[in-house]
Short mmCIF file of C-alpha atoms in Angstrom, two decimals:
data_model
loop_
_atom_site.label_atom_id
_atom_site.label_comp_id
_atom_site.label_asym_id
_atom_site.label_seq_id
_atom_site.Cartn_x
_atom_site.Cartn_y
_atom_site.Cartn_z
CA MET H 8 -0.09 -0.06 0.07
CA ASN H 9 1.49 3.38 -1.13
CA ILE H 10 1.32 6.68 0.81
CA ARG H 11 -1.49 7.99 -1.24
CA GLU H 12 -3.71 4.71 -0.70
CA TRP H 13 -2.90 5.04 3.05
CA THR H 14 -4.02 8.61 3.21
CA MET H 15 -7.29 8.05 1.33
CA ARG H 16 -8.26 5.03 3.42
CA SER H 17 -7.45 6.80 6.57
CA SER H 18 -9.80 9.70 5.21
CA THR H 19 -12.69 7.11 4.87
CA GLY H 20 -12.10 5.56 8.16
CA ALA H 21 -10.55 2.32 6.81
CA ILE H 22 -7.59 2.79 9.07
CA PRO H 23 -8.07 3.94 12.72
CA GLY H 24 -6.36 7.11 13.44
CA VAL H 25 -4.05 5.73 15.94
CA PHE H 26 -2.90 2.97 13.68
CA LEU H 27 -2.28 5.71 11.06
CA SER H 28 -0.11 7.86 13.44
CA PHE H 29 2.06 5.01 14.39
CA ASN H 30 2.71 4.00 10.92
CA VAL H 31 3.49 7.75 9.96
CA VAL H 32 5.95 7.88 12.74
CA VAL H 33 7.65 4.52 11.59
CA PHE H 34 7.81 5.75 7.95
CA VAL H 35 9.35 9.04 8.92
CA VAL H 36 11.98 7.23 11.16
CA TYR H 37 12.72 4.93 8.27
CA LEU H 38 13.35 7.76 5.99
CA LEU H 39 15.58 9.45 8.35
CA ALA H 40 17.47 6.16 9.02
CA PHE H 41 17.78 5.76 5.20
CA SER H 42 19.14 9.38 4.63
CA SER H 43 21.57 9.00 7.48
CA THR H 44 22.88 5.44 6.35
CA GLU H 45 23.23 6.84 2.76
CA HIS H 46 25.20 9.64 3.69
CA ALA H 47 27.33 7.93 6.23
CA GLU H 48 31.13 7.23 5.72
CA LEU H 49 31.72 3.82 4.39
CA PRO H 50 34.55 1.72 5.84
CA PRO H 51 37.77 1.58 3.82
CA ALA H 52 38.02 -1.17 1.09
CA GLY H 53 39.10 -4.14 2.68
CA HIS H 54 38.32 -3.26 6.42
CA LEU H 55 38.23 -6.37 8.62
CA LYS H 56 38.96 -8.60 5.59
CA PRO H 57 42.04 -10.78 4.74
CA LEU H 58 44.99 -9.00 3.17
CA GLY H 59 44.33 -8.55 -0.55
CA TRP H 60 40.61 -7.59 -0.37
CA HIS H 61 41.23 -3.94 -0.56
CA ARG H 62 41.97 -4.07 -4.33
CA VAL H 63 42.60 -6.46 -7.21
CA ALA H 64 46.05 -8.00 -7.49
CA GLU H 65 48.45 -6.62 -9.90
CA PRO H 66 49.68 -8.55 -13.01
CA GLY H 67 53.29 -8.92 -13.73
CA VAL H 68 54.97 -11.90 -11.86
CA ASP H 69 57.19 -13.70 -14.41
CA THR H 70 56.38 -17.42 -14.76
CA VAL H 71 58.78 -19.65 -16.38
CA ASP H 72 58.66 -23.63 -17.31
CA VAL H 73 62.60 -23.80 -17.32
CA VAL H 74 64.75 -22.68 -14.72
CA PRO H 75 67.08 -19.85 -15.78
CA GLU H 76 70.85 -20.01 -16.05
CA PRO H 77 72.48 -18.44 -13.10
CA GLY H 78 73.69 -15.21 -14.95
CA VAL H 79 70.06 -14.53 -16.44
CA PHE H 80 68.53 -15.21 -12.73
CA PHE H 81 71.08 -12.78 -11.33
CA GLU H 82 70.70 -10.14 -13.86
CA ASP H 83 66.79 -10.27 -14.45
CA TYR H 84 65.50 -11.05 -11.08
CA VAL H 85 68.06 -10.93 -8.27
CA ARG H 86 69.77 -7.56 -9.28
CA LYS H 87 66.50 -6.02 -10.34
CA GLY H 88 64.52 -7.40 -7.42
CA ARG H 89 61.93 -8.95 -9.43
CA PRO H 90 59.91 -12.30 -8.30
CA LEU H 91 59.92 -15.34 -10.31
CA LEU H 92 57.70 -18.36 -10.25
CA MET H 93 59.25 -21.48 -11.82
CA LYS H 94 56.69 -24.11 -12.48
CA GLY H 95 57.52 -27.62 -11.90
CA ALA H 96 61.28 -26.79 -11.08
CA ALA H 97 61.13 -29.20 -8.05
CA ARG H 98 59.65 -32.28 -9.41
CA ASN H 99 62.88 -34.15 -10.07
CA MET H 100 64.26 -33.46 -6.65
CA LYS H 101 64.58 -36.26 -4.30
CA THR H 102 62.73 -34.27 -1.59
CA PHE H 103 59.63 -34.34 -3.90
CA ARG H 104 59.88 -37.75 -5.25
CA LEU H 105 60.80 -39.51 -1.76
CA TRP H 106 59.64 -37.40 1.22
CA ASN H 107 56.35 -38.85 2.03
CA ASP H 108 55.49 -39.48 5.81
CA GLU H 109 56.58 -43.15 5.79
CA TYR H 110 59.93 -42.30 4.24
CA LEU H 111 60.61 -39.58 6.67
CA ARG H 112 59.66 -41.68 9.51
CA THR H 113 61.89 -44.76 8.64
CA GLN H 114 64.90 -42.64 7.42
CA PHE H 115 65.17 -39.79 9.71
CA GLY H 116 62.72 -40.43 12.45
CA ASP H 117 65.36 -40.45 15.27
CA LEU H 118 66.41 -36.81 14.35
CA GLU H 119 65.35 -33.76 16.72
CA VAL H 120 63.68 -31.11 14.87
CA GLU H 121 62.03 -27.90 15.82
CA VAL H 122 58.36 -27.42 16.27
CA GLU H 123 56.17 -24.48 16.68
CA GLU H 124 52.62 -24.28 18.50
CA GLY H 125 49.87 -22.73 16.22
CA LYS H 126 49.69 -22.81 12.45
CA LYS H 127 48.59 -19.00 12.46
CA GLU H 128 51.79 -17.27 13.23
CA ASN H 129 51.85 -14.44 15.76
CA ARG H 130 55.51 -14.55 16.92
CA SER H 131 54.58 -14.97 20.68
CA ARG H 132 54.81 -18.68 21.01
CA GLY H 133 58.07 -20.66 21.66
CA LEU H 134 59.71 -23.49 19.79
CA TRP H 135 60.45 -26.85 21.22
CA THR H 136 62.12 -29.93 19.74
CA MET H 137 60.74 -33.51 19.32
CA ARG H 138 61.80 -36.33 17.41
CA LEU H 139 60.79 -36.38 13.53
CA ASP H 140 58.84 -39.55 13.82
CA GLU H 141 56.83 -38.18 16.63
CA PHE H 142 55.92 -35.21 14.76
CA VAL H 143 54.99 -37.53 11.69
CA GLU H 144 52.53 -39.18 14.16
CA GLU H 145 51.09 -36.10 15.58
CA TYR H 146 50.92 -33.39 12.94
CA GLN H 147 47.78 -34.27 11.13
CA GLN H 148 45.72 -34.00 14.35
CA GLY H 149 47.59 -31.28 16.19
CA ASP H 150 47.91 -27.47 15.86
CA ILE H 151 51.62 -27.62 15.13
CA TYR H 152 54.04 -26.86 12.61
CA MET H 153 57.59 -28.15 12.04
CA VAL H 154 59.88 -25.18 11.19
CA ALA H 155 63.49 -26.76 11.18
CA SER H 156 66.80 -25.86 9.63
CA VAL H 157 67.68 -28.86 7.31
CA PRO H 158 69.78 -31.23 9.73
CA THR H 159 73.06 -32.33 8.36
CA GLU H 160 71.84 -35.83 7.96
CA MET H 161 69.02 -34.73 5.44
CA ALA H 162 71.24 -32.27 3.49
CA ASP H 163 72.22 -34.58 0.69
CA GLU H 164 68.53 -35.05 -0.08
CA VAL H 165 67.91 -31.36 -0.41
CA GLU H 166 68.96 -29.95 -3.64
CA LEU H 167 69.78 -26.49 -5.01
CA LEU H 168 68.47 -25.40 -8.40
CA ARG H 169 70.82 -24.83 -11.37
CA CYS H 170 70.23 -21.02 -10.98
CA LEU H 171 72.14 -21.08 -7.89
CA LEU H 172 75.04 -23.23 -8.93
CA CYS H 173 77.69 -20.49 -9.77
CA GLY H 174 78.28 -16.93 -9.90
CA GLY H 175 78.72 -16.34 -6.04
CA PHE H 176 75.38 -17.85 -4.92
CA THR H 177 76.68 -21.00 -3.07
CA GLU H 178 79.06 -18.81 -1.13
CA ARG H 179 76.43 -16.81 0.46
CA LEU H 180 73.87 -19.48 1.40
CA GLN H 181 72.51 -18.41 4.83
CA ASP H 182 69.99 -21.13 5.69
CA ALA H 183 67.71 -23.94 4.40
CA VAL H 184 64.59 -24.79 6.10
CA ILE H 185 61.78 -27.34 6.12
CA TRP H 186 58.14 -26.15 6.66
CA PHE H 187 55.79 -29.16 7.38
CA SER H 188 52.25 -29.13 8.64
CA SER H 189 48.81 -30.49 8.04
CA GLY H 190 48.16 -27.13 6.21
CA ASN H 191 46.03 -24.07 6.94
CA THR H 192 48.92 -22.37 8.12
CA LYS H 193 49.11 -18.28 7.97
CA SER H 194 52.39 -16.11 8.49
CA VAL H 195 52.48 -12.62 9.66
CA LEU H 196 53.25 -10.06 7.14
CA HIS H 197 56.96 -9.48 7.08
CA PHE H 198 59.94 -9.15 4.86
CA ASP H 199 63.37 -10.91 4.91
CA ALA H 200 66.86 -9.22 4.80
CA VAL H 201 67.93 -11.97 2.33
CA ASP H 202 66.87 -13.34 -1.06
CA ASN H 203 64.63 -16.55 -0.85
CA ILE H 204 63.71 -19.55 -3.12
CA ASN H 205 60.96 -21.56 -1.82
CA CYS H 206 59.91 -24.93 -3.32
CA VAL H 207 56.77 -26.58 -2.57
CA MET H 208 56.89 -30.46 -2.28
CA ASP H 209 53.33 -31.14 -1.07
CA GLY H 210 50.44 -29.03 -0.72
CA GLN H 211 49.46 -25.41 -2.14
CA LYS H 212 50.80 -22.15 -0.80
CA GLU H 213 49.40 -18.60 -1.67
CA PHE H 214 51.46 -15.45 -1.37
CA PHE H 215 50.37 -11.88 -0.72
CA LEU H 216 53.33 -9.99 -2.18
CA VAL H 217 54.23 -6.37 -2.06
CA ASP H 218 57.31 -4.57 -3.68
CA LYS H 219 60.08 -3.32 -1.31
CA ASN H 220 59.65 -0.05 -2.91
CA GLU H 221 56.12 0.51 -1.19
CA LYS H 222 57.72 0.50 2.33
CA ASN H 223 56.04 3.70 3.31
CA SER H 224 52.59 1.93 2.92
CA VAL H 225 53.35 -1.24 4.69
CA PHE H 226 53.70 -0.42 8.26
CA MET H 227 56.24 -2.60 10.09
CA ASP H 228 55.38 -1.88 13.75
CA HIS H 229 57.94 -4.54 15.04
CA PRO H 230 60.78 -3.06 13.37
CA ASP H 231 63.47 -5.28 14.86
CA GLY H 232 61.70 -8.42 13.49
CA SER H 233 60.80 -6.84 10.08
CA PHE H 234 57.11 -7.95 10.49
CA SER H 235 53.87 -6.40 11.05
CA SER H 236 51.12 -7.04 13.92
CA VAL H 237 48.38 -6.71 11.51
CA ASP H 238 45.74 -9.37 11.78
CA VAL H 239 46.21 -11.06 8.22
CA ASP H 240 42.58 -12.34 8.49
CA HIS H 241 40.84 -9.14 9.61
CA VAL H 242 42.81 -6.10 8.48
CA ASP H 243 42.03 -2.84 10.45
CA MET H 244 42.44 -0.30 7.77
CA TYR H 245 42.05 2.66 10.28
CA GLU H 246 45.03 1.19 12.24
CA TYR H 247 46.91 0.35 8.92
CA PRO H 248 45.78 2.74 6.39
CA GLY H 249 48.61 2.20 4.13
CA LEU H 250 47.41 -1.23 3.28
CA GLY H 251 44.20 0.09 1.91
CA GLN H 252 46.05 1.56 -1.14
CA VAL H 253 49.17 -0.54 -1.70
CA PRO H 254 49.46 -2.52 -4.86
CA TRP H 255 50.06 -6.34 -4.34
CA TYR H 256 50.76 -9.44 -6.24
CA ASN H 257 49.45 -12.86 -5.74
CA VAL H 258 51.16 -15.99 -6.71
CA THR H 259 49.87 -19.60 -5.98
CA MET H 260 52.35 -22.44 -5.84
CA GLN H 261 51.47 -26.07 -6.68
CA PRO H 262 53.55 -29.13 -5.74
CA GLY H 263 56.70 -28.99 -7.48
CA ASP H 264 56.94 -25.27 -8.11
CA CYS H 265 59.53 -23.04 -6.67
CA PHE H 266 59.39 -19.38 -6.23
CA PHE H 267 61.94 -16.57 -5.96
CA ILE H 268 61.00 -13.99 -3.38
CA PRO H 269 63.41 -10.99 -3.63
CA TYR H 270 65.29 -9.24 -0.89
CA ARG H 271 63.25 -7.05 1.42
CA TRP H 272 59.98 -7.80 -0.63
CA PHE H 273 57.01 -7.72 1.80
CA HIS H 274 54.96 -11.07 1.89
CA GLN H 275 52.48 -13.06 3.81
CA VAL H 276 52.02 -16.89 3.12
CA ARG H 277 48.98 -19.13 3.50
CA SER H 278 48.90 -22.80 2.98
CA ALA H 279 45.78 -24.71 1.80
CA ALA H 280 44.19 -27.56 3.94
CA GLY H 281 46.08 -30.95 3.60
CA ARG H 282 49.70 -32.12 3.91
CA SER H 283 52.01 -29.31 3.52
CA LEU H 284 55.71 -29.60 2.84
CA ALA H 285 58.22 -26.85 1.58
CA ILE H 286 61.82 -26.11 1.47
CA ASN H 287 63.26 -22.67 1.32
CA ILE H 288 66.83 -21.55 0.57
CA TRP H 289 67.90 -18.20 1.91
CA PHE H 290 71.05 -16.50 0.53
CA VAL H 291 72.54 -13.22 1.03
CA HIS H 292 71.58 -10.54 -1.62
CA LEU H 293 74.32 -10.39 -4.38
CA LEU H 294 75.00 -7.14 -5.97
CA ARG H 295 77.88 -8.41 -8.31
CA PHE H 296 78.04 -11.72 -10.26
CA ASN H 297 81.12 -13.73 -10.77
CA TYR H 298 80.85 -14.68 -14.57
CA ASN H 299 84.46 -16.45 -14.56
CA ASP H 300 83.05 -18.55 -11.96
CA CYS H 301 80.35 -19.90 -14.13
CA MET H 302 82.73 -20.35 -17.20
CA ALA H 303 85.14 -22.20 -15.10
CA LYS H 304 82.23 -24.63 -13.99
CA GLY H 305 80.88 -25.14 -17.56
CA GLN H 306 77.76 -27.11 -18.09
CA LEU H 307 75.72 -27.11 -14.78
CA PRO H 308 73.48 -30.11 -13.66
CA GLU H 309 69.96 -29.68 -13.02
CA PHE H 310 70.50 -29.90 -9.22
CA GLU H 311 73.30 -30.14 -6.61
CA PRO H 312 73.01 -31.35 -2.95
CA LEU H 313 72.94 -28.80 -0.33
CA GLY H 314 75.50 -30.97 1.58
CA GLN H 315 78.07 -30.17 -0.68
CA PHE H 316 78.19 -26.67 0.50
CA GLN H 317 78.67 -24.70 3.68
CA LEU H 318 76.21 -22.21 4.97
CA THR H 319 77.74 -18.86 5.44
CA SER H 320 78.11 -16.91 8.70
CA ASP H 321 75.86 -14.06 10.10
CA LEU H 322 78.89 -11.80 9.35
CA GLU H 323 78.21 -12.35 5.51
CA GLN H 324 74.82 -11.33 5.92
CA LEU H 325 75.93 -8.19 7.77
CA ARG H 326 78.31 -7.47 4.75
CA GLY H 327 75.58 -7.87 2.33
CA GLU H 328 73.54 -5.24 4.38
CA ILE H 329 76.33 -2.91 4.56
CA ALA H 330 76.76 -3.27 0.74
CA ASN H 331 73.03 -2.63 0.00
CA PHE H 332 73.10 0.53 2.27
CA ILE H 333 75.97 1.75 0.27
CA ASP H 334 74.42 0.74 -3.21
CA GLU H 335 71.52 2.88 -2.48
CA LEU H 336 73.54 5.96 -1.83
CA GLU H 337 74.43 8.52 -4.43
CA GLU H 338 77.38 7.34 -6.55
CA SER H 339 77.18 4.15 -4.59
CA VAL H 340 79.91 5.55 -2.31
CA LEU H 341 79.91 6.05 1.58
CA LYS H 342 81.27 9.33 2.72
CA ILE H 343 81.87 10.98 6.00
CA GLN H 344 78.66 13.00 5.92
CA ASP H 345 76.85 9.84 5.45
CA LEU H 346 77.67 8.22 8.86
CA PRO H 347 74.51 9.57 10.78
CA LYS H 348 72.36 8.02 8.18
CA LEU H 349 74.33 4.75 8.54
CA ALA H 350 74.05 4.81 12.27
CA ASP H 351 70.33 5.36 12.24
CA GLU H 352 70.01 2.46 9.71
CA PHE H 353 71.80 -0.12 11.73
CA GLU H 354 70.63 1.55 15.10
CA ILE H 355 74.31 1.91 16.48
CA MET H 356 76.20 4.75 18.23
CA ASP H 357 78.03 7.12 16.03
CA GLN H 358 81.28 5.97 17.32
CA GLU H 359 80.56 2.52 16.07
CA SER H 360 79.71 3.82 12.57
CA LEU H 361 83.10 5.58 12.55
CA LYS H 362 84.97 2.57 13.55
CA MET H 363 83.27 0.49 10.78
CA PHE H 364 84.03 3.29 8.21
CA THR H 365 87.57 3.40 9.41
CA ILE H 366 87.92 -0.50 9.04
CA LEU H 367 86.27 -0.44 5.49
CA ASP H 368 88.24 2.63 4.00
CA ARG H 369 91.32 0.53 3.17
CA ASP H 370 92.81 3.09 0.92
CA LYS H 371 92.14 6.07 3.39
CA ASN H 372 90.45 8.23 0.87
CA ASN H 373 87.85 9.05 3.28
CA GLN H 374 85.08 7.27 1.12
CA VAL H 375 84.13 3.66 1.07
CA ASP H 376 82.94 1.94 -2.11
CA LEU H 377 81.62 -1.58 -2.82
CA ASP H 378 85.06 -2.98 -3.80
CA GLU H 379 86.19 -2.22 -0.13
CA VAL H 380 83.17 -3.73 1.33
CA TYR H 381 83.41 -6.94 -0.60
CA SER H 382 87.29 -7.23 0.14
CA CYS H 383 87.02 -6.50 3.61
CA ASN H 384 87.81 -9.07 6.39
CA MET H 385 84.44 -9.22 8.41
CA LYS H 386 86.51 -10.53 11.46
CA ASP H 387 87.92 -7.06 11.58
CA ILE H 388 84.53 -5.71 12.01
CA GLU H 389 83.54 -8.31 14.46
CA THR H 390 86.59 -7.65 16.69
CA GLN H 391 86.88 -3.79 16.15
CA ALA H 392 83.20 -2.82 15.99
CA PRO H 393 81.61 -5.47 18.24
CA GLY H 394 78.61 -3.05 19.07
CA LEU H 395 77.59 -3.22 15.35
CA VAL H 396 77.70 -7.01 15.20
CA ARG H 397 76.01 -7.33 18.60
CA MET H 398 73.11 -4.96 17.49
CA TYR H 399 72.67 -6.57 14.20
CA ASN H 400 72.49 -9.99 15.56
CA SER H 401 69.94 -8.78 18.43
CA GLY H 402 67.74 -7.20 15.74
CA GLU H 403 66.69 -7.78 12.37
CA ASN H 404 68.97 -10.70 11.67
CA SER H 405 68.05 -12.81 14.58
CA GLU H 406 64.26 -12.28 13.99
CA ASN H 407 64.75 -13.41 10.37
CA ASP H 408 65.57 -16.78 11.50
CA HIS H 409 62.68 -19.05 10.67
CA ASP H 410 60.20 -16.49 9.64
CA GLU H 411 57.51 -18.27 7.51
CA LEU H 412 58.98 -17.34 4.16
#
């Protein structure tokens, strides 16, 4: 019944006056409420939704079916900081072919591995160790997650892709980590101060990925750990407004895929329900590539076992961070006037930055270039500028250990 019919029926007594008055009041209240709602400010796009709901993902993540040669990988992806999805790159790896639950239980069951409580990462829970065979028995029913550096006994079955086998990558391997769960895991939003190749052996992983150049939009409210406290399932866009505008990329990995995540790119990772097994290789970010090394090695195999190589020390990661800091300066040279900025970047006292500068400036020309950084004996930094090493190890680097990708 419309308003006109309503009024006419009332005038003929078809609707009692009291009933008419009540309905008129209701109607007026409805109009006021509708008007108020219509003009009320809508919440920001993606508010209280999972990461990525604020806008459509950007196109542009390169996908290849053949693993690139090391030189191409360095020039096109590592140096330029571009992600790369390598479809099926791990399908011939031993870990892909052999590492089912029964194999892991019988071959490596007595090894002690690190386990986390909770498959939604929040960085407040501790780690504990348990035997691998015990974990295999429990992980399908429990809210637990194996996050462990590859034990020495398993290193010969973990393999490096061809793209890492020359040019300097194998001299800068920082860690290799196994991620093993029953699925439905969720990491925090974070970045790593190293480059990273992740290979999925079982299950599916999905990445929310943001270019490192968008750092002003991605608020890392735990800077020492390089991660954000944002609830990745219910993003508060009022508390984290930058996340409401930032462009992002979506990458979905299937079993056998490998994905290169560039140095300092922000990312958050989810695994689908069901058995999930992945291995990632962290390596110090390279600014220079050794082509002579590749020429000397000639034709490279598809893979080489991790056990053939030594992991580098934290000092090499610190060298990489110093080199990257200098590379971003004007002319890629560190000068005396840059020392306050360096002290802020590494959260050290001014005298520590001066000590480091003095050690690095080998030709005593009052400036430091990349050649001097790469030729420096990092043990000199450790002994003569211990505050720098101590601060670095207690901050970003130590928190990078075993971040969910």
